[in-house]
mmCIF file of C-alpha atoms in Angstrom:
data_model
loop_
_atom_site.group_PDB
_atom_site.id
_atom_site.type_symbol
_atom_site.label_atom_id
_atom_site.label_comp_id
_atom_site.label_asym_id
_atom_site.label_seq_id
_atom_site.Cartn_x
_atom_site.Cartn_y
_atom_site.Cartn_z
ATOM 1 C CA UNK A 1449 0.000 0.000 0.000
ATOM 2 C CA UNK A 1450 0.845 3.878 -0.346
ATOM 3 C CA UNK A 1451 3.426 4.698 2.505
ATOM 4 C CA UNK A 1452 4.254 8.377 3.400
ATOM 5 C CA UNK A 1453 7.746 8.498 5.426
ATOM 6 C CA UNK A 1454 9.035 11.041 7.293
ATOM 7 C CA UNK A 1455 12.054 12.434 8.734
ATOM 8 C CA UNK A 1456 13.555 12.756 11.069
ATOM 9 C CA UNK A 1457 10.937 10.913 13.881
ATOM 10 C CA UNK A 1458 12.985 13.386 16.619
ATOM 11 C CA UNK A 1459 14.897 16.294 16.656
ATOM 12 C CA UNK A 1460 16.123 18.131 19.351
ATOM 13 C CA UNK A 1461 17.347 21.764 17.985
ATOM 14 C CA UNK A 1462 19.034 24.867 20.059
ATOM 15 C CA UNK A 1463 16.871 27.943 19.707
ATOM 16 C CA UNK A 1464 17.964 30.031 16.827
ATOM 17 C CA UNK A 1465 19.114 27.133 14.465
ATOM 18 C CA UNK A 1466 16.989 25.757 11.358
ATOM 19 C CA UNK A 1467 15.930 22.188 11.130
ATOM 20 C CA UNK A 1468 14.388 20.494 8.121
ATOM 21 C CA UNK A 1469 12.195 18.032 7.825
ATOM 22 C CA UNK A 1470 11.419 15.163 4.839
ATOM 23 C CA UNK A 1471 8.394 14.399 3.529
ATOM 24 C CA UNK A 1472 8.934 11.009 1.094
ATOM 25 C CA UNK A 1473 5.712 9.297 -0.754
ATOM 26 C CA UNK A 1474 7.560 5.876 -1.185
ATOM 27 C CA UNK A 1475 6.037 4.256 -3.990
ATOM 28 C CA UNK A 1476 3.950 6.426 -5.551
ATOM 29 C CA UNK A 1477 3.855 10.027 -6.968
ATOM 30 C CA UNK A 1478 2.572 13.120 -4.677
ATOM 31 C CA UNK A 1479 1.487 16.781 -6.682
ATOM 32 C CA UNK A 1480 0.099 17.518 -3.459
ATOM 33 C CA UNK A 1481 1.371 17.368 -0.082
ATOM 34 C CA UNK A 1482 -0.307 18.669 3.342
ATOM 35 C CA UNK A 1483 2.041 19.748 6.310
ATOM 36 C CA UNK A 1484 -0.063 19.689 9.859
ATOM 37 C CA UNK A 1485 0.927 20.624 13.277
ATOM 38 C CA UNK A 1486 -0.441 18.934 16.186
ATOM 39 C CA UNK A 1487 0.022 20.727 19.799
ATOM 40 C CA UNK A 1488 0.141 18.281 22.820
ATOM 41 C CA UNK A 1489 -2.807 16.667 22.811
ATOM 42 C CA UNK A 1490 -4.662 18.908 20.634
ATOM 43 C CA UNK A 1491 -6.049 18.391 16.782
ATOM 44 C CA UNK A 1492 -4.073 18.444 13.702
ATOM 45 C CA UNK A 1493 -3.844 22.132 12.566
ATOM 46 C CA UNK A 1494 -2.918 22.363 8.757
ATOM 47 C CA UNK A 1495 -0.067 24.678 8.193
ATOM 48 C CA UNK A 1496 0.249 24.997 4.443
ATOM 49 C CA UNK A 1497 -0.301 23.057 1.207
ATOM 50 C CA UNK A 1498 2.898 21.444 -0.871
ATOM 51 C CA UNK A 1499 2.502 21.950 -4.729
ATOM 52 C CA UNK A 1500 5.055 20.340 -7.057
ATOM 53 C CA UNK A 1501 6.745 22.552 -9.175
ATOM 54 C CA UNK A 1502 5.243 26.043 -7.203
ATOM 55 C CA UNK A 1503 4.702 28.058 -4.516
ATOM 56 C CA UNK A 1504 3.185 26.739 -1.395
ATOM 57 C CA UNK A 1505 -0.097 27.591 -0.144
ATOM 58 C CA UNK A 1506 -0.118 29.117 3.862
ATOM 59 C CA UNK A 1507 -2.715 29.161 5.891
ATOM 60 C CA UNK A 1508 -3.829 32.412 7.844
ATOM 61 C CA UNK A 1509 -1.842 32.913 10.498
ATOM 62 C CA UNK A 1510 1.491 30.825 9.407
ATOM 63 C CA UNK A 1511 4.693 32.629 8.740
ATOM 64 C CA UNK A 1512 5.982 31.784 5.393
ATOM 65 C CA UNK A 1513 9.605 33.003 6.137
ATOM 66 C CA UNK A 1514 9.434 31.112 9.439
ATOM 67 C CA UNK A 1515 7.989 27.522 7.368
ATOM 68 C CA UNK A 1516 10.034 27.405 4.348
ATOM 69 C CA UNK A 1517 8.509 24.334 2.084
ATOM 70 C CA UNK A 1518 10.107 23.086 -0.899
ATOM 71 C CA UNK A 1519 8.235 20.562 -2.964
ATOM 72 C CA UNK A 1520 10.456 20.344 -5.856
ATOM 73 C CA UNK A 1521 10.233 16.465 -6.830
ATOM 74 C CA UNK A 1522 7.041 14.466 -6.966
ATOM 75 C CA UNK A 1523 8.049 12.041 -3.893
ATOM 76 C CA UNK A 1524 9.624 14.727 -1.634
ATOM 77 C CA UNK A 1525 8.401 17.856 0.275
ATOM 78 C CA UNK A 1526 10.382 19.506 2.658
ATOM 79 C CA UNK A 1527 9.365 21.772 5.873
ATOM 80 C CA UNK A 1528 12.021 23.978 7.049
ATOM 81 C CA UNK A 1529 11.618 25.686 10.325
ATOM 82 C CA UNK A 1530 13.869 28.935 10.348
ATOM 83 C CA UNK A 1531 15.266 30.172 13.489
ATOM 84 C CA UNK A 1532 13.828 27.919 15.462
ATOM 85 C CA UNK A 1533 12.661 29.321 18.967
ATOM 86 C CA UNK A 1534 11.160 26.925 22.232
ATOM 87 C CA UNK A 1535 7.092 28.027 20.950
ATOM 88 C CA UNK A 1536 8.077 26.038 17.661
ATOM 89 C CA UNK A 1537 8.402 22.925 19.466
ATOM 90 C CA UNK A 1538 5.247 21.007 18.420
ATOM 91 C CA UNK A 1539 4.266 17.842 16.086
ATOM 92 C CA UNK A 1540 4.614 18.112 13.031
ATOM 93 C CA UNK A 1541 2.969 15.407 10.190
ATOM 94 C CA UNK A 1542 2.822 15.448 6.799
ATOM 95 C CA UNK A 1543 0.371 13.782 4.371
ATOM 96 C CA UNK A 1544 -0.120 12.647 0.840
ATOM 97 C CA UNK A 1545 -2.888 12.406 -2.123
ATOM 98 C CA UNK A 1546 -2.482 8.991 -3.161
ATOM 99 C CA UNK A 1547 -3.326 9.371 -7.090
ATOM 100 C CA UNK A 1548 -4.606 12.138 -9.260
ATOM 101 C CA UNK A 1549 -8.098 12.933 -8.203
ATOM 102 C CA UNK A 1550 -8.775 15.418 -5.852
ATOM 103 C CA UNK A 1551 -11.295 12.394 -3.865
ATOM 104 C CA UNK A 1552 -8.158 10.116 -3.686
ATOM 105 C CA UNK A 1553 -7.437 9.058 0.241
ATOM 106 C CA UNK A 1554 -4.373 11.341 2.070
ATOM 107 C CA UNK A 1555 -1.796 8.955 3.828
ATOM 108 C CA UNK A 1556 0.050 10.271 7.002
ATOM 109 C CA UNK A 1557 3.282 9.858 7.766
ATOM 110 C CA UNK A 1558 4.962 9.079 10.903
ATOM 111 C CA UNK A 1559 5.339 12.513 12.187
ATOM 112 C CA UNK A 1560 8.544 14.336 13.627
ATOM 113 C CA UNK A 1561 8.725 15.287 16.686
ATOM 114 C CA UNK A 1562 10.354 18.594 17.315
ATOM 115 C CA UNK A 1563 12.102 19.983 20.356
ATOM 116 C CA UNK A 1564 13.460 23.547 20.496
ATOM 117 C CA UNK A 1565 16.284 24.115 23.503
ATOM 118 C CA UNK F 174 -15.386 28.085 7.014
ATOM 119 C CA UNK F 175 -15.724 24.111 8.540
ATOM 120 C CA UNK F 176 -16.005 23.023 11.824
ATOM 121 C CA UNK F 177 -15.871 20.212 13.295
ATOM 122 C CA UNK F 178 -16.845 19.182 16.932
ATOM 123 C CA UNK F 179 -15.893 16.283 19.475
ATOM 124 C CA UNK F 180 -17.738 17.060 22.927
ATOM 125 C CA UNK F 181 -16.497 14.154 24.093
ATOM 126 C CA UNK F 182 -12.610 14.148 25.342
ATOM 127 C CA UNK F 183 -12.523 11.069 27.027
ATOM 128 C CA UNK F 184 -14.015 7.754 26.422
ATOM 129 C CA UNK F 185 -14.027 4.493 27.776
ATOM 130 C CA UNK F 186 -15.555 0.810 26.906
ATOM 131 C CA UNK F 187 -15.018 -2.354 27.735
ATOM 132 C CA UNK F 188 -13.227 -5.092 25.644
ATOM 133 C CA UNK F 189 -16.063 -6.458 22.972
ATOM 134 C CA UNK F 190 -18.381 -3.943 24.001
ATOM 135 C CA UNK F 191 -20.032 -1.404 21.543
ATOM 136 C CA UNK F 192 -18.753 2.312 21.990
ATOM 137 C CA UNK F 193 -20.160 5.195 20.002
ATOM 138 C CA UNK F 194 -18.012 8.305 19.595
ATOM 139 C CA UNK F 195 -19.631 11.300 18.445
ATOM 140 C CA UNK F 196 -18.984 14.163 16.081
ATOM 141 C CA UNK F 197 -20.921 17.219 14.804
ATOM 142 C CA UNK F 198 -19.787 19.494 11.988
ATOM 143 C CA UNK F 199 -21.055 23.051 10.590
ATOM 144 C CA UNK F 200 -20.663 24.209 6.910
ATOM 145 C CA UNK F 201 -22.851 25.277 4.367
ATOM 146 C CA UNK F 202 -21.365 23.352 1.699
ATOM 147 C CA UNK F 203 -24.162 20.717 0.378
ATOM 148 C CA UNK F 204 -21.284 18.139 -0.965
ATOM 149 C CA UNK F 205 -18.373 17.119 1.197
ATOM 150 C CA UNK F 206 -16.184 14.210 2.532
ATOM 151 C CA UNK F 207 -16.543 13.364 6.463
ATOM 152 C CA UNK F 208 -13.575 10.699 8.345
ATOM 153 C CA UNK F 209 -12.702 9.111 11.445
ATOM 154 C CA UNK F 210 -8.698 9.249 11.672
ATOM 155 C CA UNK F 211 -7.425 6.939 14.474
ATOM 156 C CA UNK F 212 -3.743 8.054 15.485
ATOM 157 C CA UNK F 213 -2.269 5.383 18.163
ATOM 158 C CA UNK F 214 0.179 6.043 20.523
ATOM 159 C CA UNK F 215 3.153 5.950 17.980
ATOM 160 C CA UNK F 216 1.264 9.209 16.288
ATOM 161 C CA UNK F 217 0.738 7.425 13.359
ATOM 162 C CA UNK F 218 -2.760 8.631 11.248
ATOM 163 C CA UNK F 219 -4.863 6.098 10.101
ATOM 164 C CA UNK F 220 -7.774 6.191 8.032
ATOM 165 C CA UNK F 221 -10.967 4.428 9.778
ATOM 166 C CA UNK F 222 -13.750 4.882 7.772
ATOM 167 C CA UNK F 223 -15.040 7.656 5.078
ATOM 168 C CA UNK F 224 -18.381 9.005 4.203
ATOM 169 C CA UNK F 225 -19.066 10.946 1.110
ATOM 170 C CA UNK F 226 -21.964 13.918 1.685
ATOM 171 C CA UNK F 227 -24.002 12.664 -1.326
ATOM 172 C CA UNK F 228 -24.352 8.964 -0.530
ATOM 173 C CA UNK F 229 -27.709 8.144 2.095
ATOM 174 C CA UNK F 230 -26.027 4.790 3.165
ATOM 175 C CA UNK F 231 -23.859 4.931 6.353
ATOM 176 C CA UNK F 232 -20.172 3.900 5.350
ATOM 177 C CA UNK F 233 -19.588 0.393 7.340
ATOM 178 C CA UNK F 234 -15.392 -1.237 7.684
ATOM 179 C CA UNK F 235 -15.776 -4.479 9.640
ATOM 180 C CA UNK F 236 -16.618 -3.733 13.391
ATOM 181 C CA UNK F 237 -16.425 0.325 12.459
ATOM 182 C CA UNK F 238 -19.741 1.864 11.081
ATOM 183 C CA UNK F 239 -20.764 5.863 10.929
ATOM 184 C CA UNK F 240 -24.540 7.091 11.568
ATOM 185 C CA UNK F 241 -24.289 10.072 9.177
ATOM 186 C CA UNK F 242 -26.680 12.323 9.564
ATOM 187 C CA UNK F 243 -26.691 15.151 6.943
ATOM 188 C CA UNK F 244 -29.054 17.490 8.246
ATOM 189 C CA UNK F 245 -27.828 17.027 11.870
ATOM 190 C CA UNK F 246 -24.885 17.857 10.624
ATOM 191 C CA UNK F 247 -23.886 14.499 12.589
ATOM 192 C CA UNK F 248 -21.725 12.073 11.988
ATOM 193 C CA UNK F 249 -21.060 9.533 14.946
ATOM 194 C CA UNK F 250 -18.490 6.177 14.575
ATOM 195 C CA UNK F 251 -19.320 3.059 16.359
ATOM 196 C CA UNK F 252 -16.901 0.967 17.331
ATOM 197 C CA UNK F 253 -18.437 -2.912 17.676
ATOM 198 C CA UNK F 254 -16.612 -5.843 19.469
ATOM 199 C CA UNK F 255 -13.947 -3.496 20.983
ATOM 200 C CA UNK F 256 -10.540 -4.589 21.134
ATOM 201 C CA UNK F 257 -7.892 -3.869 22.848
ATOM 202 C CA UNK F 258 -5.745 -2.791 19.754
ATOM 203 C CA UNK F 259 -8.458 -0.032 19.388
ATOM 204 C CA UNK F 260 -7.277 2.224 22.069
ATOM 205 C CA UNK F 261 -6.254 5.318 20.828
ATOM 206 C CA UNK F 262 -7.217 9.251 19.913
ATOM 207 C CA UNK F 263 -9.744 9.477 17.320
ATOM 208 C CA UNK F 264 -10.132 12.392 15.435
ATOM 209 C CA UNK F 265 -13.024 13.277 13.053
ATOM 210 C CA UNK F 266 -12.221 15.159 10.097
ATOM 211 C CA UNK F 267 -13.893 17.187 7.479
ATOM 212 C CA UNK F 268 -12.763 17.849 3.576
ATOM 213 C CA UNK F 269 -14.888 20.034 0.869
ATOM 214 C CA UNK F 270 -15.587 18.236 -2.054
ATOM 215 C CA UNK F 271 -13.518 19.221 -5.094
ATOM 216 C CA UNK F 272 -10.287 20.469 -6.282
ATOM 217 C CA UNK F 273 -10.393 24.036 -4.670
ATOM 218 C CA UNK F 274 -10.166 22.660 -1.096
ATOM 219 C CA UNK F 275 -8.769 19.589 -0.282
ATOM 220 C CA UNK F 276 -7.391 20.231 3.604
ATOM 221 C CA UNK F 277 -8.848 18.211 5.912
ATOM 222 C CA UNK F 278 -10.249 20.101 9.343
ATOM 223 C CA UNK F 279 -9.941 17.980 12.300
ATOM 224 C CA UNK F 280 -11.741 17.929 15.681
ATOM 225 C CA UNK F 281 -10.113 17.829 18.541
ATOM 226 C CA UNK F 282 -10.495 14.502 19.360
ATOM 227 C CA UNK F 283 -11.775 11.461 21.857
ATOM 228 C CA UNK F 284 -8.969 9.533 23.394
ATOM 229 C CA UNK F 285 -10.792 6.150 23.303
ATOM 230 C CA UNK F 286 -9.495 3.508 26.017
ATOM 231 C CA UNK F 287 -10.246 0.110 26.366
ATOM 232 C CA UNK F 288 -10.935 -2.051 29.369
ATOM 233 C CA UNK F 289 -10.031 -5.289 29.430
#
């Protein structure tokens, strides 16, 4: 079956450095990739939309200089927290459109765990 | 825009009992996708069960079954035969229908546990 992986699972960053993390669709082909944070035992939150080959799509609210995504191949997206500071520390999970369609199902992947020092 | 609502935080059954989980959801959008997302204790998101806005029959997976109802704006997940291996946060989710919008908005979830 479609498997979304991740990475890293952890990361443990001093304030003020970047860390960036790897969205991979494994064995099949992602236009479209959603990047979620998930506060300690809160819901999933979406931060922004990966496009292949364009700009990504933020939702109100998220910093675009501070969540730098790069979806520049079909299997990888990339989330890239700038600066990092200890508010950033949070769960972050990406997902994937399995197929062309817009009603195809979204895999998850494994989530990284972020920790800002 | 969506919401999506989970009064209950907590829940708690006993092993091959019959839980029910509830969920309510506003939007003025007439066609839409509605899910139950379980995510275990190793954070991993998995797809339960789906229910597309336009279809009157109540999506079923083995023991996991929905009781959609569309102008409730309801959409409950019952859990039958409850196993231990169900125990985790369960999260329903809402998606328009269509290109334009294809996030998913979550609810805040019911951390489901199971007593053997």
């Amino acid at each position: 079956g479609a498997v979304v992986s991740q990475h890293p699972s952890r990361v443990i960053c001093k304030s003020g450095t970047s860390v960036k993390i790897e969205c991979r669709s494994l064995d099949f082909q992602a236009t479209t990739m959603f990047w979620y944070r998930q506060f300690p035992k809160q819901s999933l939150m979406l931060m922004a939309t990966s496009n292949e080959g364009s700009k990504a799509t933020y939702e109100q609210g998220v910093e675009k200089d501070k969540f730098l995504i790069n979806h520049a191949s079909l299997t990888l997206s990339t989330l890239t927290v700038t600066s990092a500071h200890p508010e950033d520390s949070s769960f972050y999970i990406c997902s994937a459109r399995v197929g062309a369609t817009y009603n195809s199902p979204l895999h998850f992947g494994n989530g990284t765990r972020l920790t800002v020092t | 825009a969506q919401t999506v609502t989970q009064s209950q935080p907590e829940m708690s059954v006993q092993e091959a009992e019959t839980v029910t989980l509830s969920c309510t959801y506003d939007t003025s959008e007439s066609d839409y996708y509605l899910f139950w997302y379980k995510q275990p204790p190793s954070r991993q998101m998995i797809l339960v069960i789906r229910q597309e806005a336009y279809k009157q029959q109540n999506a079923t997976e083995n023991r996991f079954s929905v009781n959609f109802q569309k102008a409730a704006k309801s959409f409950s997940l019952k859990i039958s035969d409850s196993q231990l291996g169900d125990a985790a946060m369960y999260f329903c989710a809402y998606r328009s229908f269509g290109m334009a919008d294809e996030k998913l908005t979550f609810g805040t979830g019911t951390r489901l546990t199971i007593i053997p």
